[in-house]
């Protein structure tokens, strides 16, 4: 709860207590027995979520819903934008209308946020970014960002593939790659694509045949992979910028009579549990982790802000690289 709201509510409560005390010998108390109003003491957080396009997104949403509960002192107002920026902007304006204490935004794309975040700043409501980043000239428009290092994830993908090809004795072979990109302009897509492209020149025998967006969804990933298989008959590797598009690619490759994980190496990003299941089934070769469990970190930032403490601007989540050889051993310990 913001400073001015706290003072006003304390003043109101003391006036109310004095008035009630004057009328009865019993001390004033409100329903619930603790003498505190139900909503008065809760920190109200508005979360403008991207959508529900992937397993990663679902896990991210659950992390917020499990963290920002009343027993932890919060009231969560959640909005699912169905991957549309205009819906997220509308949600932020609603949060401002409702005078929430904090706005959390998982920006579907990097650009187009200045105006609405200026409005939040005007209203004195701190904005915390979760997951993807925004591209703004004035970084005072957000207080902090929690997310994955997407460029590093792209680097890790190339390094893993190089090691795997070495293991297979294919280090010097011509390797043809296609990429299923995420939502174009999202920092996860921008970063992962950039990370892969930065390291490709280390492997002059690798050819990036094509890149196209699968919108981070399984169905679109399958559709794009079907078109790739029609266009190219010698694909060696699929880099899918999230696991759900990898699952779509696996379905398309099987339908084309080829063996995913064997004929075509499949690499995904996120490391969701279903990716471990696909790796155990032999359909997928690796997943580069991008941890979605941002709820506790965002709560940590809010608690610091509530105490008037300074917070770091950038909070990277821990992430690893998970090859199929590790999948059976690790799947039961996977948190999402
Ligand atoms: C990554 C996140 C991406 C995931 C996808 O932080 O933005 O969006 O990789 C999700 O699964 O749709």
GROMACS .gro file of C-alpha atoms and ligand atoms in nm:
model
  348
    1UNK     CA    1   0.000   0.000   0.000
    2UNK     CA    2   0.135   0.348  -0.099
    3UNK     CA    3   0.238   0.603   0.166
    4UNK     CA    4  -0.048   0.854   0.121
    5UNK     CA    5  -0.312   0.580   0.118
    6UNK     CA    6  -0.169   0.441   0.442
    7UNK     CA    7  -0.183   0.781   0.620
    8UNK     CA    8  -0.541   0.849   0.505
    9UNK     CA    9  -0.661   0.503   0.609
   10UNK     CA   10  -0.488   0.532   0.951
   11UNK     CA   11  -0.651   0.875   1.003
   12UNK     CA   12  -0.993   0.740   0.901
   13UNK     CA   13  -0.951   0.436   1.126
   14UNK     CA   14  -0.858   0.650   1.430
   15UNK     CA   15  -1.155   0.888   1.370
   16UNK     CA   16  -1.385   0.586   1.330
   17UNK     CA   17  -1.245   0.428   1.646
   18UNK     CA   18  -1.297   0.751   1.845
   19UNK     CA   19  -1.657   0.786   1.720
   20UNK     CA   20  -1.745   0.421   1.789
   21UNK     CA   21  -1.567   0.423   2.125
   22UNK     CA   22  -1.772   0.729   2.224
   23UNK     CA   23  -2.096   0.539   2.145
   24UNK     CA   24  -2.022   0.211   2.316
   25UNK     CA   25  -1.810   0.077   2.598
   26UNK     CA   26  -1.691  -0.205   2.364
   27UNK     CA   27  -1.365  -0.130   2.170
   28UNK     CA   28  -1.434  -0.074   1.798
   29UNK     CA   29  -1.370  -0.381   1.584
   30UNK     CA   30  -1.463  -0.473   1.230
   31UNK     CA   31  -1.583  -0.808   1.097
   32UNK     CA   32  -1.303  -1.066   1.111
   33UNK     CA   33  -1.216  -0.989   1.468
   34UNK     CA   34  -0.869  -0.847   1.396
   35UNK     CA   35  -0.997  -0.489   1.385
   36UNK     CA   36  -0.848  -0.448   1.036
   37UNK     CA   37  -1.048  -0.405   0.717
   38UNK     CA   38  -1.018  -0.702   0.476
   39UNK     CA   39  -0.871  -0.513   0.179
   40UNK     CA   40  -0.715  -0.222   0.365
   41UNK     CA   41  -0.393  -0.406   0.450
   42UNK     CA   42  -0.345  -0.601   0.124
   43UNK     CA   43  -0.089  -0.494  -0.134
   44UNK     CA   44  -0.285  -0.479  -0.460
   45UNK     CA   45  -0.088  -0.607  -0.763
   46UNK     CA   46  -0.216  -0.584  -1.119
   47UNK     CA   47  -0.053  -0.840  -1.351
   48UNK     CA   48  -0.080  -0.781  -1.729
   49UNK     CA   49   0.010  -1.129  -1.857
   50UNK     CA   50   0.088  -1.205  -2.226
   51UNK     CA   51  -0.160  -1.490  -2.270
   52UNK     CA   52  -0.169  -1.870  -2.232
   53UNK     CA   53   0.021  -1.970  -2.547
   54UNK     CA   54   0.266  -2.219  -2.396
   55UNK     CA   55   0.347  -2.447  -2.103
   56UNK     CA   56   0.603  -2.187  -1.997
   57UNK     CA   57   0.337  -1.917  -1.982
   58UNK     CA   58   0.104  -2.138  -1.778
   59UNK     CA   59   0.383  -2.207  -1.528
   60UNK     CA   60   0.461  -1.836  -1.510
   61UNK     CA   61   0.095  -1.753  -1.439
   62UNK     CA   62   0.068  -2.023  -1.172
   63UNK     CA   63   0.381  -1.887  -1.005
   64UNK     CA   64   0.212  -1.547  -0.967
   65UNK     CA   65  -0.122  -1.693  -0.859
   66UNK     CA   66   0.052  -1.901  -0.589
   67UNK     CA   67   0.268  -1.612  -0.466
   68UNK     CA   68   0.029  -1.317  -0.464
   69UNK     CA   69  -0.234  -1.460  -0.231
   70UNK     CA   70  -0.416  -1.301   0.064
   71UNK     CA   71  -0.231  -1.500   0.325
   72UNK     CA   72   0.090  -1.347   0.189
   73UNK     CA   73  -0.068  -1.000   0.217
   74UNK     CA   74  -0.160  -0.949  -0.147
   75UNK     CA   75  -0.460  -0.906  -0.372
   76UNK     CA   76  -0.379  -1.011  -0.732
   77UNK     CA   77  -0.574  -0.866  -1.024
   78UNK     CA   78  -0.481  -1.082  -1.324
   79UNK     CA   79  -0.534  -1.007  -1.694
   80UNK     CA   80  -0.468  -1.246  -1.987
   81UNK     CA   81  -0.410  -1.038  -2.304
   82UNK     CA   82  -0.433  -1.329  -2.551
   83UNK     CA   83  -0.093  -1.220  -2.692
   84UNK     CA   84  -0.232  -0.880  -2.800
   85UNK     CA   85  -0.046  -0.563  -2.699
   86UNK     CA   86  -0.363  -0.352  -2.717
   87UNK     CA   87  -0.520  -0.575  -2.451
   88UNK     CA   88  -0.217  -0.533  -2.225
   89UNK     CA   89  -0.233  -0.156  -2.264
   90UNK     CA   90  -0.605  -0.166  -2.175
   91UNK     CA   91  -0.528  -0.378  -1.869
   92UNK     CA   92  -0.262  -0.132  -1.749
   93UNK     CA   93  -0.512   0.156  -1.785
   94UNK     CA   94  -0.764  -0.043  -1.580
   95UNK     CA   95  -0.504  -0.103  -1.311
   96UNK     CA   96  -0.434   0.272  -1.301
   97UNK     CA   97  -0.809   0.341  -1.269
   98UNK     CA   98  -0.825   0.095  -0.980
   99UNK     CA   99  -0.522   0.268  -0.822
  100UNK     CA  100  -0.338  -0.060  -0.762
  101UNK     CA  101  -0.019  -0.048  -0.558
  102UNK     CA  102   0.201  -0.217  -0.822
  103UNK     CA  103   0.171  -0.307  -1.189
  104UNK     CA  104   0.354  -0.614  -1.321
  105UNK     CA  105   0.384  -0.637  -1.700
  106UNK     CA  106   0.507  -0.927  -1.915
  107UNK     CA  107   0.537  -0.725  -2.238
  108UNK     CA  108   0.431  -0.927  -2.543
  109UNK     CA  109   0.669  -0.722  -2.762
  110UNK     CA  110   0.949  -0.477  -2.684
  111UNK     CA  111   0.811  -0.156  -2.836
  112UNK     CA  112   0.501   0.066  -2.798
  113UNK     CA  113   0.494   0.107  -2.416
  114UNK     CA  114   0.606   0.469  -2.358
  115UNK     CA  115   0.260   0.633  -2.348
  116UNK     CA  116   0.086   0.394  -2.112
  117UNK     CA  117   0.388   0.361  -1.882
  118UNK     CA  118   0.408   0.741  -1.865
  119UNK     CA  119   0.046   0.729  -1.742
  120UNK     CA  120   0.142   0.476  -1.473
  121UNK     CA  121   0.437   0.693  -1.372
  122UNK     CA  122   0.206   0.998  -1.353
  123UNK     CA  123  -0.023   0.798  -1.124
  124UNK     CA  124   0.274   0.711  -0.900
  125UNK     CA  125   0.234   0.336  -0.956
  126UNK     CA  126   0.563   0.141  -0.983
  127UNK     CA  127   0.587  -0.096  -1.283
  128UNK     CA  128   0.783  -0.419  -1.255
  129UNK     CA  129   0.862  -0.611  -1.577
  130UNK     CA  130   0.841  -0.989  -1.565
  131UNK     CA  131   0.978  -1.216  -1.841
  132UNK     CA  132   1.029  -1.008  -2.155
  133UNK     CA  133   1.193  -0.665  -2.183
  134UNK     CA  134   1.074  -0.334  -2.326
  135UNK     CA  135   1.270  -0.101  -2.554
  136UNK     CA  136   1.229   0.250  -2.406
  137UNK     CA  137   1.467   0.549  -2.397
  138UNK     CA  138   1.358   0.639  -2.041
  139UNK     CA  139   1.422   0.341  -1.813
  140UNK     CA  140   1.259   0.522  -1.521
  141UNK     CA  141   0.932   0.396  -1.676
  142UNK     CA  142   0.994   0.065  -1.498
  143UNK     CA  143   1.137  -0.006  -1.155
  144UNK     CA  144   1.288  -0.351  -1.220
  145UNK     CA  145   1.290  -0.644  -1.467
  146UNK     CA  146   1.293  -1.017  -1.384
  147UNK     CA  147   1.365  -1.263  -1.666
  148UNK     CA  148   1.595  -1.492  -1.858
  149UNK     CA  149   1.911  -1.393  -2.043
  150UNK     CA  150   1.778  -1.465  -2.390
  151UNK     CA  151   2.101  -1.392  -2.582
  152UNK     CA  152   2.293  -1.626  -2.352
  153UNK     CA  153   2.024  -1.891  -2.410
  154UNK     CA  154   2.093  -1.859  -2.785
  155UNK     CA  155   2.468  -1.894  -2.724
  156UNK     CA  156   2.410  -2.199  -2.503
  157UNK     CA  157   2.198  -2.360  -2.778
  158UNK     CA  158   2.482  -2.332  -3.033
  159UNK     CA  159   2.745  -2.452  -2.786
  160UNK     CA  160   2.535  -2.756  -2.695
  161UNK     CA  161   2.473  -2.843  -3.064
  162UNK     CA  162   2.847  -2.814  -3.141
  163UNK     CA  163   2.928  -3.055  -2.858
  164UNK     CA  164   2.654  -3.297  -2.962
  165UNK     CA  165   2.766  -3.306  -3.327
  166UNK     CA  166   3.122  -3.367  -3.203
  167UNK     CA  167   2.994  -3.663  -2.999
  168UNK     CA  168   2.820  -3.799  -3.311
  169UNK     CA  169   3.139  -3.762  -3.519
  170UNK     CA  170   2.962  -3.502  -3.736
  171UNK     CA  171   3.168  -3.195  -3.634
  172UNK     CA  172   3.294  -3.132  -3.990
  173UNK     CA  173   2.975  -3.230  -4.174
  174UNK     CA  174   2.759  -2.980  -4.366
  175UNK     CA  175   2.472  -2.919  -4.121
  176UNK     CA  176   2.144  -2.767  -4.243
  177UNK     CA  177   1.938  -2.585  -3.978
  178UNK     CA  178   1.590  -2.431  -3.972
  179UNK     CA  179   1.461  -2.207  -3.692
  180UNK     CA  180   1.107  -2.177  -3.558
  181UNK     CA  181   1.113  -1.826  -3.412
  182UNK     CA  182   0.896  -1.698  -3.129
  183UNK     CA  183   0.663  -1.398  -3.152
  184UNK     CA  184   0.854  -1.153  -3.372
  185UNK     CA  185   0.967  -0.851  -3.171
  186UNK     CA  186   0.939  -1.022  -2.833
  187UNK     CA  187   1.265  -1.004  -2.640
  188UNK     CA  188   1.270  -1.383  -2.607
  189UNK     CA  189   1.266  -1.413  -2.988
  190UNK     CA  190   1.502  -1.118  -3.045
  191UNK     CA  191   1.752  -1.244  -2.788
  192UNK     CA  192   1.749  -1.613  -2.884
  193UNK     CA  193   1.776  -1.537  -3.255
  194UNK     CA  194   2.059  -1.289  -3.187
  195UNK     CA  195   2.243  -1.534  -2.960
  196UNK     CA  196   2.235  -1.809  -3.225
  197UNK     CA  197   2.335  -1.572  -3.505
  198UNK     CA  198   2.629  -1.432  -3.305
  199UNK     CA  199   2.785  -1.778  -3.269
  200UNK     CA  200   2.699  -1.928  -3.609
  201UNK     CA  201   3.019  -1.793  -3.773
  202UNK     CA  202   3.215  -2.025  -3.538
  203UNK     CA  203   3.072  -2.310  -3.750
  204UNK     CA  204   3.123  -2.229  -4.123
  205UNK     CA  205   2.996  -2.580  -4.213
  206UNK     CA  206   2.652  -2.497  -4.066
  207UNK     CA  207   2.385  -2.346  -4.294
  208UNK     CA  208   2.078  -2.162  -4.156
  209UNK     CA  209   1.834  -2.260  -4.433
  210UNK     CA  210   1.533  -2.066  -4.303
  211UNK     CA  211   1.374  -1.887  -4.008
  212UNK     CA  212   1.002  -1.825  -3.957
  213UNK     CA  213   0.781  -1.745  -3.659
  214UNK     CA  214   0.568  -2.015  -3.502
  215UNK     CA  215   0.428  -1.757  -3.251
  216UNK     CA  216   0.548  -1.975  -2.958
  217UNK     CA  217   0.252  -2.209  -3.014
  218UNK     CA  218   0.252  -2.583  -3.094
  219UNK     CA  219  -0.002  -2.558  -3.372
  220UNK     CA  220   0.176  -2.279  -3.558
  221UNK     CA  221   0.509  -2.452  -3.500
  222UNK     CA  222   0.374  -2.766  -3.667
  223UNK     CA  223   0.235  -2.565  -3.959
  224UNK     CA  224   0.567  -2.388  -4.024
  225UNK     CA  225   0.763  -2.713  -3.989
  226UNK     CA  226   0.536  -2.878  -4.246
  227UNK     CA  227   0.622  -2.598  -4.489
  228UNK     CA  228   0.995  -2.631  -4.413
  229UNK     CA  229   0.979  -3.006  -4.483
  230UNK     CA  230   0.815  -2.933  -4.820
  231UNK     CA  231   1.081  -2.673  -4.907
  232UNK     CA  232   1.394  -2.857  -4.785
  233UNK     CA  233   1.461  -3.233  -4.806
  234UNK     CA  234   1.790  -3.224  -4.613
  235UNK     CA  235   1.716  -3.059  -4.277
  236UNK     CA  236   1.955  -3.183  -4.006
  237UNK     CA  237   1.854  -2.960  -3.710
  238UNK     CA  238   1.545  -2.772  -3.589
  239UNK     CA  239   1.603  -2.487  -3.342
  240UNK     CA  240   1.262  -2.409  -3.189
  241UNK     CA  241   1.261  -2.091  -2.978
  242UNK     CA  242   1.029  -2.260  -2.731
  243UNK     CA  243   0.943  -2.620  -2.643
  244UNK     CA  244   0.584  -2.598  -2.762
  245UNK     CA  245   0.694  -2.519  -3.117
  246UNK     CA  246   0.940  -2.810  -3.088
  247UNK     CA  247   0.644  -3.037  -3.006
  248UNK     CA  248   0.469  -2.912  -3.319
  249UNK     CA  249   0.782  -2.976  -3.525
  250UNK     CA  250   0.803  -3.330  -3.385
  251UNK     CA  251   0.446  -3.400  -3.498
  252UNK     CA  252   0.518  -3.261  -3.846
  253UNK     CA  253   0.839  -3.464  -3.882
  254UNK     CA  254   0.664  -3.787  -3.779
  255UNK     CA  255   0.380  -3.716  -4.024
  256UNK     CA  256   0.644  -3.679  -4.296
  257UNK     CA  257   0.773  -4.029  -4.215
  258UNK     CA  258   1.099  -3.910  -4.054
  259UNK     CA  259   1.234  -3.982  -3.704
  260UNK     CA  260   1.261  -3.670  -3.483
  261UNK     CA  261   1.559  -3.690  -3.248
  262UNK     CA  262   1.737  -3.923  -3.492
  263UNK     CA  263   1.697  -3.806  -3.857
  264UNK     CA  264   1.651  -3.447  -3.740
  265UNK     CA  265   1.801  -3.306  -3.417
  266UNK     CA  266   1.541  -3.107  -3.218
  267UNK     CA  267   1.642  -2.829  -2.977
  268UNK     CA  268   1.383  -2.631  -2.777
  269UNK     CA  269   1.389  -2.349  -2.517
  270UNK     CA  270   1.212  -2.332  -2.178
  271UNK     CA  271   1.283  -2.684  -2.042
  272UNK     CA  272   0.921  -2.748  -1.941
  273UNK     CA  273   0.832  -3.094  -1.811
  274UNK     CA  274   0.676  -3.201  -2.143
  275UNK     CA  275   1.016  -3.139  -2.306
  276UNK     CA  276   1.171  -3.389  -2.064
  277UNK     CA  277   0.899  -3.638  -2.159
  278UNK     CA  278   0.975  -3.581  -2.531
  279UNK     CA  279   1.348  -3.629  -2.467
  280UNK     CA  280   1.284  -3.951  -2.274
  281UNK     CA  281   1.070  -4.070  -2.566
  282UNK     CA  282   1.367  -4.004  -2.799
  283UNK     CA  283   1.182  -3.734  -2.996
  284UNK     CA  284   1.384  -3.436  -2.875
  285UNK     CA  285   1.756  -3.386  -2.808
  286UNK     CA  286   1.792  -3.081  -2.582
  287UNK     CA  287   1.605  -2.798  -2.413
  288UNK     CA  288   1.766  -2.470  -2.301
  289UNK     CA  289   1.605  -2.360  -1.975
  290UNK     CA  290   1.425  -2.030  -1.921
  291UNK     CA  291   1.284  -2.035  -1.570
  292UNK     CA  292   0.921  -1.905  -1.556
  293UNK     CA  293   0.884  -1.903  -1.176
  294UNK     CA  294   0.905  -1.524  -1.139
  295UNK     CA  295   0.640  -1.484  -0.866
  296UNK     CA  296   0.872  -1.510  -0.563
  297UNK     CA  297   1.133  -1.278  -0.719
  298UNK     CA  298   0.872  -1.012  -0.798
  299UNK     CA  299   0.737  -1.043  -0.443
  300UNK     CA  300   1.092  -0.996  -0.310
  301UNK     CA  301   1.121  -0.675  -0.512
  302UNK     CA  302   0.782  -0.549  -0.386
  303UNK     CA  303   0.872  -0.622  -0.023
  304UNK     CA  304   1.192  -0.419  -0.064
  305UNK     CA  305   0.999  -0.131  -0.222
  306UNK     CA  306   0.743  -0.143   0.060
  307UNK     CA  307   1.029  -0.090   0.305
  308UNK     CA  308   1.158   0.201   0.097
  309UNK     CA  309   1.470   0.008  -0.006
  310UNK     CA  310   1.650   0.052  -0.339
  311UNK     CA  311   1.617  -0.245  -0.578
  312UNK     CA  312   1.841  -0.372  -0.859
  313UNK     CA  313   1.709  -0.289  -1.206
  314UNK     CA  314   1.784  -0.634  -1.357
  315UNK     CA  315   1.712  -0.971  -1.197
  316UNK     CA  316   1.820  -1.268  -1.414
  317UNK     CA  317   1.670  -1.604  -1.327
  318UNK     CA  318   1.900  -1.909  -1.302
  319UNK     CA  319   1.891  -2.131  -1.610
  320UNK     CA  320   2.069  -2.439  -1.747
  321UNK     CA  321   2.088  -2.661  -2.057
  322UNK     CA  322   1.921  -3.003  -2.043
  323UNK     CA  323   2.026  -3.277  -2.293
  324UNK     CA  324   1.819  -3.590  -2.350
  325UNK     CA  325   2.084  -3.799  -2.171
  326UNK     CA  326   1.993  -3.622  -1.841
  327UNK     CA  327   1.614  -3.615  -1.890
  328UNK     CA  328   1.514  -3.941  -1.715
  329UNK     CA  329   1.731  -3.861  -1.412
  330UNK     CA  330   1.596  -3.505  -1.372
  331UNK     CA  331   1.229  -3.515  -1.474
  332UNK     CA  332   1.090  -3.589  -1.128
  333UNK     CA  333   1.276  -3.293  -0.978
  334UNK     CA  334   1.159  -3.043  -1.238
  335UNK     CA  335   0.960  -2.759  -1.073
  336UNK     CA  336   0.748  -2.679  -1.383
  337LIG     C1  337   1.045  -1.652  -2.229
  337LIG     C2  338   0.899  -1.630  -2.264
  337LIG     C3  339   0.861  -1.710  -2.384
  337LIG     C4  340   0.878  -1.860  -2.365
  337LIG     C5  341   0.762  -1.911  -2.443
  337LIG     O1  342   1.080  -1.574  -2.118
  337LIG     O2  343   0.876  -1.493  -2.294
  337LIG     O3  344   0.721  -1.688  -2.408
  337LIG     O4  345   1.000  -1.909  -2.413
  337LIG     C6  346   0.654  -1.814  -2.401
  337LIG     O5  347   0.725  -2.043  -2.415
  337LIG     O6  348   0.546  -1.821  -2.486
   0.00000   0.00000   0.00000
